[in-house]
Short mmCIF file of C-alpha atoms in Angstrom, two decimals:
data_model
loop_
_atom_site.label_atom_id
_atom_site.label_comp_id
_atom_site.label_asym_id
_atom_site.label_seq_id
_atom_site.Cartn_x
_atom_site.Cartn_y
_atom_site.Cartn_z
CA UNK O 3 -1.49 37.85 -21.48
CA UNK O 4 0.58 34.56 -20.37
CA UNK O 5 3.18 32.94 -22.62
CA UNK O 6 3.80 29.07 -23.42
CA UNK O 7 7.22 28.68 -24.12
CA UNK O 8 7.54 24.62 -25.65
CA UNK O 9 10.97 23.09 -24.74
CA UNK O 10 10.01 19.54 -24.89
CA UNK O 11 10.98 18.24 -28.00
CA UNK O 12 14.17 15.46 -28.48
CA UNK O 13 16.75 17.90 -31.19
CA UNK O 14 16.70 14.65 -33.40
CA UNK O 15 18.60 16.85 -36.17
CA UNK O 16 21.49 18.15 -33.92
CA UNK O 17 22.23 14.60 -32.82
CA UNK O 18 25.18 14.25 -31.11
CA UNK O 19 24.91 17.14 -29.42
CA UNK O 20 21.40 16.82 -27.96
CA UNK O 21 22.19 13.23 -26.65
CA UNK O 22 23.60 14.89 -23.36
CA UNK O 23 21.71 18.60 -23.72
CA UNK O 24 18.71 20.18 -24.24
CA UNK O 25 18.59 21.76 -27.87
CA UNK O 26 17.43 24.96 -26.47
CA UNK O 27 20.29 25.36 -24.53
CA UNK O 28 22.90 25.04 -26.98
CA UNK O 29 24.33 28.49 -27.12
CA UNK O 30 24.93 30.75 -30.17
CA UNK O 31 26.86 33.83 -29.19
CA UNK O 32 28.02 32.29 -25.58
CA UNK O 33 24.21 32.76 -24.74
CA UNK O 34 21.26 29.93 -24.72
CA UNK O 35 18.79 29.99 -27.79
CA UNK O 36 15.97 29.36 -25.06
CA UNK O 37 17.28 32.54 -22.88
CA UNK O 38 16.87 35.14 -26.48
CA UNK O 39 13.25 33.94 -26.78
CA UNK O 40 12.63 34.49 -22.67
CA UNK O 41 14.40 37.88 -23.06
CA UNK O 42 12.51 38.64 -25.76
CA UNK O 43 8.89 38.12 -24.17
CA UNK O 44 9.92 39.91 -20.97
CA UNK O 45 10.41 43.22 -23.04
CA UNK O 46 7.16 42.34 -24.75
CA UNK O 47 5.71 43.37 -21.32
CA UNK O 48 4.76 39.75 -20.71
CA UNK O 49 5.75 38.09 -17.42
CA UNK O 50 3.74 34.88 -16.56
CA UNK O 51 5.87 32.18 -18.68
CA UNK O 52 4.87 28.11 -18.44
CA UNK O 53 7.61 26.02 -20.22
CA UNK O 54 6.45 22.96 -21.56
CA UNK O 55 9.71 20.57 -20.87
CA UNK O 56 10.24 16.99 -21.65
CA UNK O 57 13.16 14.44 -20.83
CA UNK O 58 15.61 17.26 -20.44
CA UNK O 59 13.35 18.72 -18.09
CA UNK O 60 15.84 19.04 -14.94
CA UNK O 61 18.38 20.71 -17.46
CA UNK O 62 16.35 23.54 -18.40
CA UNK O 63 15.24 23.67 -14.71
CA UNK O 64 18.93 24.39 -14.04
CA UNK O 65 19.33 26.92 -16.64
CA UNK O 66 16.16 28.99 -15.95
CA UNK O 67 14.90 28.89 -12.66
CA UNK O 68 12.22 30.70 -11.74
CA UNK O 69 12.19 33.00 -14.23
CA UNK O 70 13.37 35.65 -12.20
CA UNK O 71 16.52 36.43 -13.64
CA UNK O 72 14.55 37.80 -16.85
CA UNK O 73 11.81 39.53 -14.76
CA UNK O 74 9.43 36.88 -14.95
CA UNK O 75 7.48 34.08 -13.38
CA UNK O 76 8.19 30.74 -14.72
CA UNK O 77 5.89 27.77 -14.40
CA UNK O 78 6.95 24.27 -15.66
CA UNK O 79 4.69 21.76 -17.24
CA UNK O 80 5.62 18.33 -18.05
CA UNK O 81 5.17 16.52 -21.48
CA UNK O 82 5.72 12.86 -20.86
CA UNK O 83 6.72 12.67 -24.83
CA UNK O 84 6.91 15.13 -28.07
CA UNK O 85 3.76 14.93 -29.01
CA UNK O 86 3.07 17.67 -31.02
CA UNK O 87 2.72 21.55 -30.63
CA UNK O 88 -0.67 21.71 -30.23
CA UNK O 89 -0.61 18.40 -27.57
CA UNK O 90 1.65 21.24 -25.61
CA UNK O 91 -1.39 23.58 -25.57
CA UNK O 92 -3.75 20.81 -24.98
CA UNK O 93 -1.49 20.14 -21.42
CA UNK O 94 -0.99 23.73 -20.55
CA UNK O 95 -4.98 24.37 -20.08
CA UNK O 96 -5.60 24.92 -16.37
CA UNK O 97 -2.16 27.12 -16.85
CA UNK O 98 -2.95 29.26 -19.44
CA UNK O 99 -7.03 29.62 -18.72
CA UNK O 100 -9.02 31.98 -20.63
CA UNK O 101 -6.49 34.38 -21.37
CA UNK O 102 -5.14 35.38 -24.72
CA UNK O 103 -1.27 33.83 -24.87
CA UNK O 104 1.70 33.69 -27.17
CA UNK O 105 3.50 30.69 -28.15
CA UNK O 106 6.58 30.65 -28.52
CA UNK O 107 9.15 28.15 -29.98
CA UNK O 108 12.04 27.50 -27.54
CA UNK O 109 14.46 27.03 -30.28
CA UNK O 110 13.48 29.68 -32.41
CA UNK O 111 15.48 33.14 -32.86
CA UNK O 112 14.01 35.81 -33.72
CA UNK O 113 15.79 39.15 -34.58
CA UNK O 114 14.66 42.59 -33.40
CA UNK O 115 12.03 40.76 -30.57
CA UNK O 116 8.21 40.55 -30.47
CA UNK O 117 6.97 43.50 -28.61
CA UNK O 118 5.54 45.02 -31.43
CA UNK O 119 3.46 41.95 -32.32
CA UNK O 120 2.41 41.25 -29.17
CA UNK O 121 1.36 45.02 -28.51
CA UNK O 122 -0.76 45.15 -31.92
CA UNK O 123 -2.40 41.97 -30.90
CA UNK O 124 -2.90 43.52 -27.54
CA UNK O 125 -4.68 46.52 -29.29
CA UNK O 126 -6.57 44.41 -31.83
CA UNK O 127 -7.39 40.83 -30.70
CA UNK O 128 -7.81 37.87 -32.78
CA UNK O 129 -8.77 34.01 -32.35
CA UNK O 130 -5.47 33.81 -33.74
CA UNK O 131 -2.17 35.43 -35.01
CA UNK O 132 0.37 34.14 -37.14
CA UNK O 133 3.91 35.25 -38.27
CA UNK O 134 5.35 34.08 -41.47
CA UNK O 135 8.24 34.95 -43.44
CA UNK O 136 9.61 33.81 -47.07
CA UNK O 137 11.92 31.09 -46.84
CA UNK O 138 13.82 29.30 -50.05
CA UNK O 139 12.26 25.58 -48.74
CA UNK O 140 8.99 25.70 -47.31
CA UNK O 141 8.46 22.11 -47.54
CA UNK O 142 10.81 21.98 -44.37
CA UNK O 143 7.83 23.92 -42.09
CA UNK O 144 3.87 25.05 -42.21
CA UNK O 145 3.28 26.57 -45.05
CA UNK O 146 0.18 29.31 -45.22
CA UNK O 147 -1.93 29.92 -48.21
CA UNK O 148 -3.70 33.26 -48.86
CA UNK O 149 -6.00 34.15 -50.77
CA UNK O 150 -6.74 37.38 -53.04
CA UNK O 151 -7.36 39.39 -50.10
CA UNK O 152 -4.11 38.62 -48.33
CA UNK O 153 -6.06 36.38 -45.47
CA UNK O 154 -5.35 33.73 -44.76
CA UNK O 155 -7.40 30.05 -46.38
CA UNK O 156 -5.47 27.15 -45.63
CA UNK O 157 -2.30 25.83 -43.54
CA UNK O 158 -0.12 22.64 -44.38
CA UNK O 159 1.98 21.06 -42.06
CA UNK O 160 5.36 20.03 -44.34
CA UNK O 161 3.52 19.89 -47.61
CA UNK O 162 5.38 17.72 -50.71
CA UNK O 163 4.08 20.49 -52.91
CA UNK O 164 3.85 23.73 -51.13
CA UNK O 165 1.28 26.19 -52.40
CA UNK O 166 3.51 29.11 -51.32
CA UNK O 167 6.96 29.96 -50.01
CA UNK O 168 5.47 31.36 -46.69
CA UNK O 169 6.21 29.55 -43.69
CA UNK O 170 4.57 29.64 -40.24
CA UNK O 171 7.32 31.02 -37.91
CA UNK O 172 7.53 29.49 -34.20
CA UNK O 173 5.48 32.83 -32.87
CA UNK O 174 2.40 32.62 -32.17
CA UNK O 175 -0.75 34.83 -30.92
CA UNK O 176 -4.25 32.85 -29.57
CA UNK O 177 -7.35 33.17 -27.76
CA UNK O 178 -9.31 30.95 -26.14
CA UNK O 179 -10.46 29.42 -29.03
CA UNK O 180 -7.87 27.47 -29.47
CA UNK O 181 -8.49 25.10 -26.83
CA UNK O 182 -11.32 24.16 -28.21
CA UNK O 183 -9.90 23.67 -31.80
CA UNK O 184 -6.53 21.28 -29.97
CA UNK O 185 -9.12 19.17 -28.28
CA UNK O 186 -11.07 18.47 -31.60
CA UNK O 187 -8.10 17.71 -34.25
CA UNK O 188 -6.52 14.16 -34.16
CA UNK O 189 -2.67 12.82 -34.56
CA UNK O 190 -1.09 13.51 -37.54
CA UNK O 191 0.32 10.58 -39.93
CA UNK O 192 3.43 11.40 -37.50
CA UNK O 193 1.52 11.13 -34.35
CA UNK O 194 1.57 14.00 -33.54
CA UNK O 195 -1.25 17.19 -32.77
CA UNK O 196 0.06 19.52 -35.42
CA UNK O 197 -0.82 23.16 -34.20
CA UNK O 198 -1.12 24.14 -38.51
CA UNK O 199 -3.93 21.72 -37.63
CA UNK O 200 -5.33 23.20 -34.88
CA UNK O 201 -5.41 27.08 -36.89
CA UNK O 202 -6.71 24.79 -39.94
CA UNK O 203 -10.17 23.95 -37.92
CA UNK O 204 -10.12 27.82 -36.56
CA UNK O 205 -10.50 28.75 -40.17
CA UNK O 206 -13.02 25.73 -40.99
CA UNK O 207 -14.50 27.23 -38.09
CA UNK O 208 -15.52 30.77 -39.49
CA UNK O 209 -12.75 32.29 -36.83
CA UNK O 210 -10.92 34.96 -36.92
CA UNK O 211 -7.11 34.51 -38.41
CA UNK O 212 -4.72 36.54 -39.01
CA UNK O 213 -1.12 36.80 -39.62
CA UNK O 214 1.56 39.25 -40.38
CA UNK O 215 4.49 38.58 -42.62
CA UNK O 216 7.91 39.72 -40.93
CA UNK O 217 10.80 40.64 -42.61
CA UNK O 218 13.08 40.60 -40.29
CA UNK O 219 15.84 37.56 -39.50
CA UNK O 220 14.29 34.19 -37.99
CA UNK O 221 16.21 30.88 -37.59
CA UNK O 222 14.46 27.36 -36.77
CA UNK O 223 17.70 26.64 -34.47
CA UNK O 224 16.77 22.77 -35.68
CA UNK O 225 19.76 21.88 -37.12
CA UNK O 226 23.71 22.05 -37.31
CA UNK O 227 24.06 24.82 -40.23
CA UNK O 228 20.82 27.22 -38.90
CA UNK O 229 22.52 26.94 -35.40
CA UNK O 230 25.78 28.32 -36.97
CA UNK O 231 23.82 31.22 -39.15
CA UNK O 232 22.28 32.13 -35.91
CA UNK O 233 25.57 32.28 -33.97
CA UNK O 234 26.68 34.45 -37.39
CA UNK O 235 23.98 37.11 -36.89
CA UNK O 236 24.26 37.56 -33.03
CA UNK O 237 28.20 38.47 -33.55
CA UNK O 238 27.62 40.48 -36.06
CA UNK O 239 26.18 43.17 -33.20
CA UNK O 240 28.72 42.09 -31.21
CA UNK O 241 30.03 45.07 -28.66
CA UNK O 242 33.91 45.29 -28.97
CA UNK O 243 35.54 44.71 -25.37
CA UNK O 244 38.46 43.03 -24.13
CA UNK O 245 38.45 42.51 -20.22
CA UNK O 246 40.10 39.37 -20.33
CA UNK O 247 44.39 38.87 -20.03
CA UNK O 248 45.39 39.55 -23.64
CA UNK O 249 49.65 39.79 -24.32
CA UNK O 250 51.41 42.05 -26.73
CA UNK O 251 52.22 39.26 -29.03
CA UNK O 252 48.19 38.79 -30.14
CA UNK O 253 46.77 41.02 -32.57
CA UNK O 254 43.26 41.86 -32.46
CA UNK O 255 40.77 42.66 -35.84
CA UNK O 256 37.30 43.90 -35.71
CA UNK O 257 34.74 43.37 -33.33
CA UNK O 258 35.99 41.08 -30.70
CA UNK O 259 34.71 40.45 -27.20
CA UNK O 260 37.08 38.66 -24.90
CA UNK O 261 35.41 38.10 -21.23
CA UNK O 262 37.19 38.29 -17.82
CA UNK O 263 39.28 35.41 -17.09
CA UNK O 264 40.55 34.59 -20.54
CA UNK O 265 44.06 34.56 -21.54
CA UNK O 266 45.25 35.09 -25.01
CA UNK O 267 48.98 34.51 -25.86
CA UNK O 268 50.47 35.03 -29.61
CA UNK O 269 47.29 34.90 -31.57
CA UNK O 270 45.37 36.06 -34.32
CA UNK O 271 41.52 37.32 -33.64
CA UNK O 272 39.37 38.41 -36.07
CA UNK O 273 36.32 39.54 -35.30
CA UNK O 274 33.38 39.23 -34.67
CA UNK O 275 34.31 36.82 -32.48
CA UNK O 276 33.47 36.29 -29.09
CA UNK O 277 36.13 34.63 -26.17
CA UNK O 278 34.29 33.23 -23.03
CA UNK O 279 35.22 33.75 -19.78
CA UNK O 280 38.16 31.43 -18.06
CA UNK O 281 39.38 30.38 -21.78
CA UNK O 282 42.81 29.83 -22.99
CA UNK O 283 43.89 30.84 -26.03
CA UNK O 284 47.59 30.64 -27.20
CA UNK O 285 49.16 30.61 -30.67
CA UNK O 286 46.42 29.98 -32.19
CA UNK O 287 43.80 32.07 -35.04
CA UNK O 288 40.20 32.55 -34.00
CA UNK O 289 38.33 33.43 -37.09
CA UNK O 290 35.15 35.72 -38.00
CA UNK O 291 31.92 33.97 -36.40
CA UNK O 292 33.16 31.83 -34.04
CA UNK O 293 31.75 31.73 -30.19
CA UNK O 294 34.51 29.83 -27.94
CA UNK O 295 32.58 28.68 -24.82
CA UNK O 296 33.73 29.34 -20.84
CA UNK O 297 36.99 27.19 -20.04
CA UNK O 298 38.09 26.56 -23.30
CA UNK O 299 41.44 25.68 -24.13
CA UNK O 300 42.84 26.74 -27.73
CA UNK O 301 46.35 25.91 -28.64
CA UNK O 302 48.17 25.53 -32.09
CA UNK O 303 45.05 25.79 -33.83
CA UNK O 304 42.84 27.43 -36.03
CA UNK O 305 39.02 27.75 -36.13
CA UNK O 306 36.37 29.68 -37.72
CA UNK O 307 32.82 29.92 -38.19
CA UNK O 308 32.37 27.81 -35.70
CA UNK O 309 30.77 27.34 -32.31
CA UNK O 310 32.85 25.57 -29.15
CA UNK O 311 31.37 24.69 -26.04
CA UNK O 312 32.34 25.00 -22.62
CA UNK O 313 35.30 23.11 -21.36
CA UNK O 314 36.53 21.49 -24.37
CA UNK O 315 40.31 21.42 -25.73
CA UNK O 316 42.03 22.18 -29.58
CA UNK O 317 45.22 21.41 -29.11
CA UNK O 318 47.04 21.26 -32.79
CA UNK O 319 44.27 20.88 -35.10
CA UNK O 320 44.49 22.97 -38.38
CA UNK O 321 42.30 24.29 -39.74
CA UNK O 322 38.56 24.06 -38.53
CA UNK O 323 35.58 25.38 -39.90
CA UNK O 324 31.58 25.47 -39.72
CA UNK O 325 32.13 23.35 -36.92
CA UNK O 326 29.98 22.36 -33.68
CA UNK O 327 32.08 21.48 -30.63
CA UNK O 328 30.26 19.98 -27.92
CA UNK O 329 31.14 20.26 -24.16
CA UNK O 330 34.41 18.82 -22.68
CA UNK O 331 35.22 17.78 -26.35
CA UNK O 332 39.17 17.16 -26.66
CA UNK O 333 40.28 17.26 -30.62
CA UNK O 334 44.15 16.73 -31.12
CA UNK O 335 46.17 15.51 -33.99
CA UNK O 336 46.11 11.88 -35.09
CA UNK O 337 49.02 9.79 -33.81
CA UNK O 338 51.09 9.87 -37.34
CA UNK O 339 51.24 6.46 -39.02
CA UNK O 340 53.78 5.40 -41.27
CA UNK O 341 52.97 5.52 -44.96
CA UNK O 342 54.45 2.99 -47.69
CA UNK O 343 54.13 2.23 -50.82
CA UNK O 344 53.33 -1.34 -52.11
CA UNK O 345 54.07 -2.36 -55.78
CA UNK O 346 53.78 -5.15 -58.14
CA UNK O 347 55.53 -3.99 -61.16
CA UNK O 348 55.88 -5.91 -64.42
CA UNK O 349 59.45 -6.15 -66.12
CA UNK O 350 60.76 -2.72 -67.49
CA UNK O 351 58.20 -0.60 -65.82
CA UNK O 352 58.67 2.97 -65.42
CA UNK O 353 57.40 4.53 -61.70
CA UNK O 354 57.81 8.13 -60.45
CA UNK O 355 56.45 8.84 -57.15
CA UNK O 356 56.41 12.41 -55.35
#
């Protein structure tokens, strides 16, 4: 079994950000989003990978390699534009063959892995797996209908009126089939080939779907607030360890990794919390769920909840929270301005001002 791992698409919805990096490189616990879903289909036994890459192609070329770093053998196809899920199936033909495959979502995370899944499919093949979970706003993803029997009858992609709260998560099992059922669906009203499409004609087709409902934790990385959720439930298995420089004037609470290099001087950490490597940190407070990035510089400040990439500076900002800090960001105080007040009182008037 090969895996297609689709890393193509723009990040509209974490705009800045994605302007100057690839969405599936933004990090949540100091560690790509992209590199959790490769991790996780190496210990699913799996080890040819194509990555389906776009315009930040030479970015995630970078980051990856050849795969080898994860025990596996990466092979990169190019999508000259987002065209759809199922258009990245439709280009990854002569890659993936005959052979059953998993897709797989670059910017989803997925709790707990997928070697289960793919294992059972292994043992019991299908045209076609799905995973879907219960989420509070299906309208937001494909939704699955089943019927009495639990099977599954029909798939809408981003339906105005949903006909259930199950949505398709970015895992997915196929056979061969599936070529055949990309090649016959046309562009969505977005433009698009929608893969809830493609599965839609397997089923017209008589063919064999099935899906299994997880219950485990799954984030669409898609957006600001799902990227900082995600970054909340990797810390909170955060290993305590503190190899970095840390003074007697800091106090430490909870779980609370600081890597080698780092410096911390008179501040407050609680955990979990996670310090990259070569970062400064001086009388400052790092709150619960934050990830501060490689060569960051924290001083006077306080953050929390928050993500910071590599390189950037806080220098006397208080305080910050659910916050996304791009690379080689600088924040610092406004200059201060002076404030007057400007009156046009009638005779006799009464004013009190604080």
């Amino acid at each position: 079994m090969k895996a297609l791992v689709l890393s193509g698409g723009s990040g509209t919805r974490l705009r800045p950000i994605t302007h100057t990096s690839a969405k599936q490189l933004v990090p949540v616990g100091n560690k790509p989003v992209l590199f959790y879903g490769l991790e996780a289909i190496a210990e699913a036994g799996i080890t040819e990978v194509g990555i389906v890459v776009g315009e930040t192609a030479a970015e995630i070329r970078r980051a990856v390699g050849d795969g080898s770093r994860f025990g596996l053998r990466v092979t990169y196809l190019r999508q000259e534009a987002p065209l759809g899920l199922a258009h990245g199936v439709l280009i990854a033909r002569d890659f993936l063959g005959d052979e059953d495959f998993l897709l797989f979502l670059g910017d989803n995370f997925i709790v707990g892995g997928i070697a289960d899944i793919v294992a059972g499919f292994r043992a019991s093949p299908a045209d076609a797996r799905l995973l879907l979970t219960e989420v509070p706003d299906p309208g937001r993803f494909g939704v699955a209908e089943l019927g009495p029997d639990g099977r599954i009858v029909g798939i809408e992609e981003k339906p105005q009126r949903p006909k259930s709260d199950l949505a398709l998560v970015g895992v997915y099992l196929f056979g061969p089939a599936i070529h055949r059922a990309v090649r016959a669906i046309a562009p969505s009203a977005r433009g698009e080939l929608e893969i809830s499409d493609a599965v839609q004609w397997l089923l017209d087709a008589g063919l064999d779907v099935r899906s299994t409902v997880i219950t485990g934790y799954w984030k669409d990385t898609g957006n600001v607030d799902d990227m900082l959720e995600a970054n909340r439930t990797v810390l909170e298995s955060l290993e305590h360890g503190v190899e970095g420089e840390v003074d007697g004037a800091t106090e430490i609470i909870g779980r609370v990794r600081v890597a080698a290099g780092a410096i911390v001087k008179g501040t407050r950490i609680v955990g979990p919390a996670i310090i990259g490597t070569g970062a400064r940190i001086v009388d400052s407070y790092i709150g619960p769920f934050t990830s501060i990035g490689d060569g960051v510089r924290v001083e006077d400040s306080e953050i929390e909840y928050s993500i910071v990439l590599d390189g950037s500076t806080i220098q006397g900002v208080r305080p910050i929270e659910a916050s996304l800090v791009g690379r080689a960001v600088e924040v610092t105080p406004a200059a201060r301005t002076r404030a007057a007040h400007r009156l046009v009182l009638g005779d006799y008037s009464r004013v009190r001002i604080a």
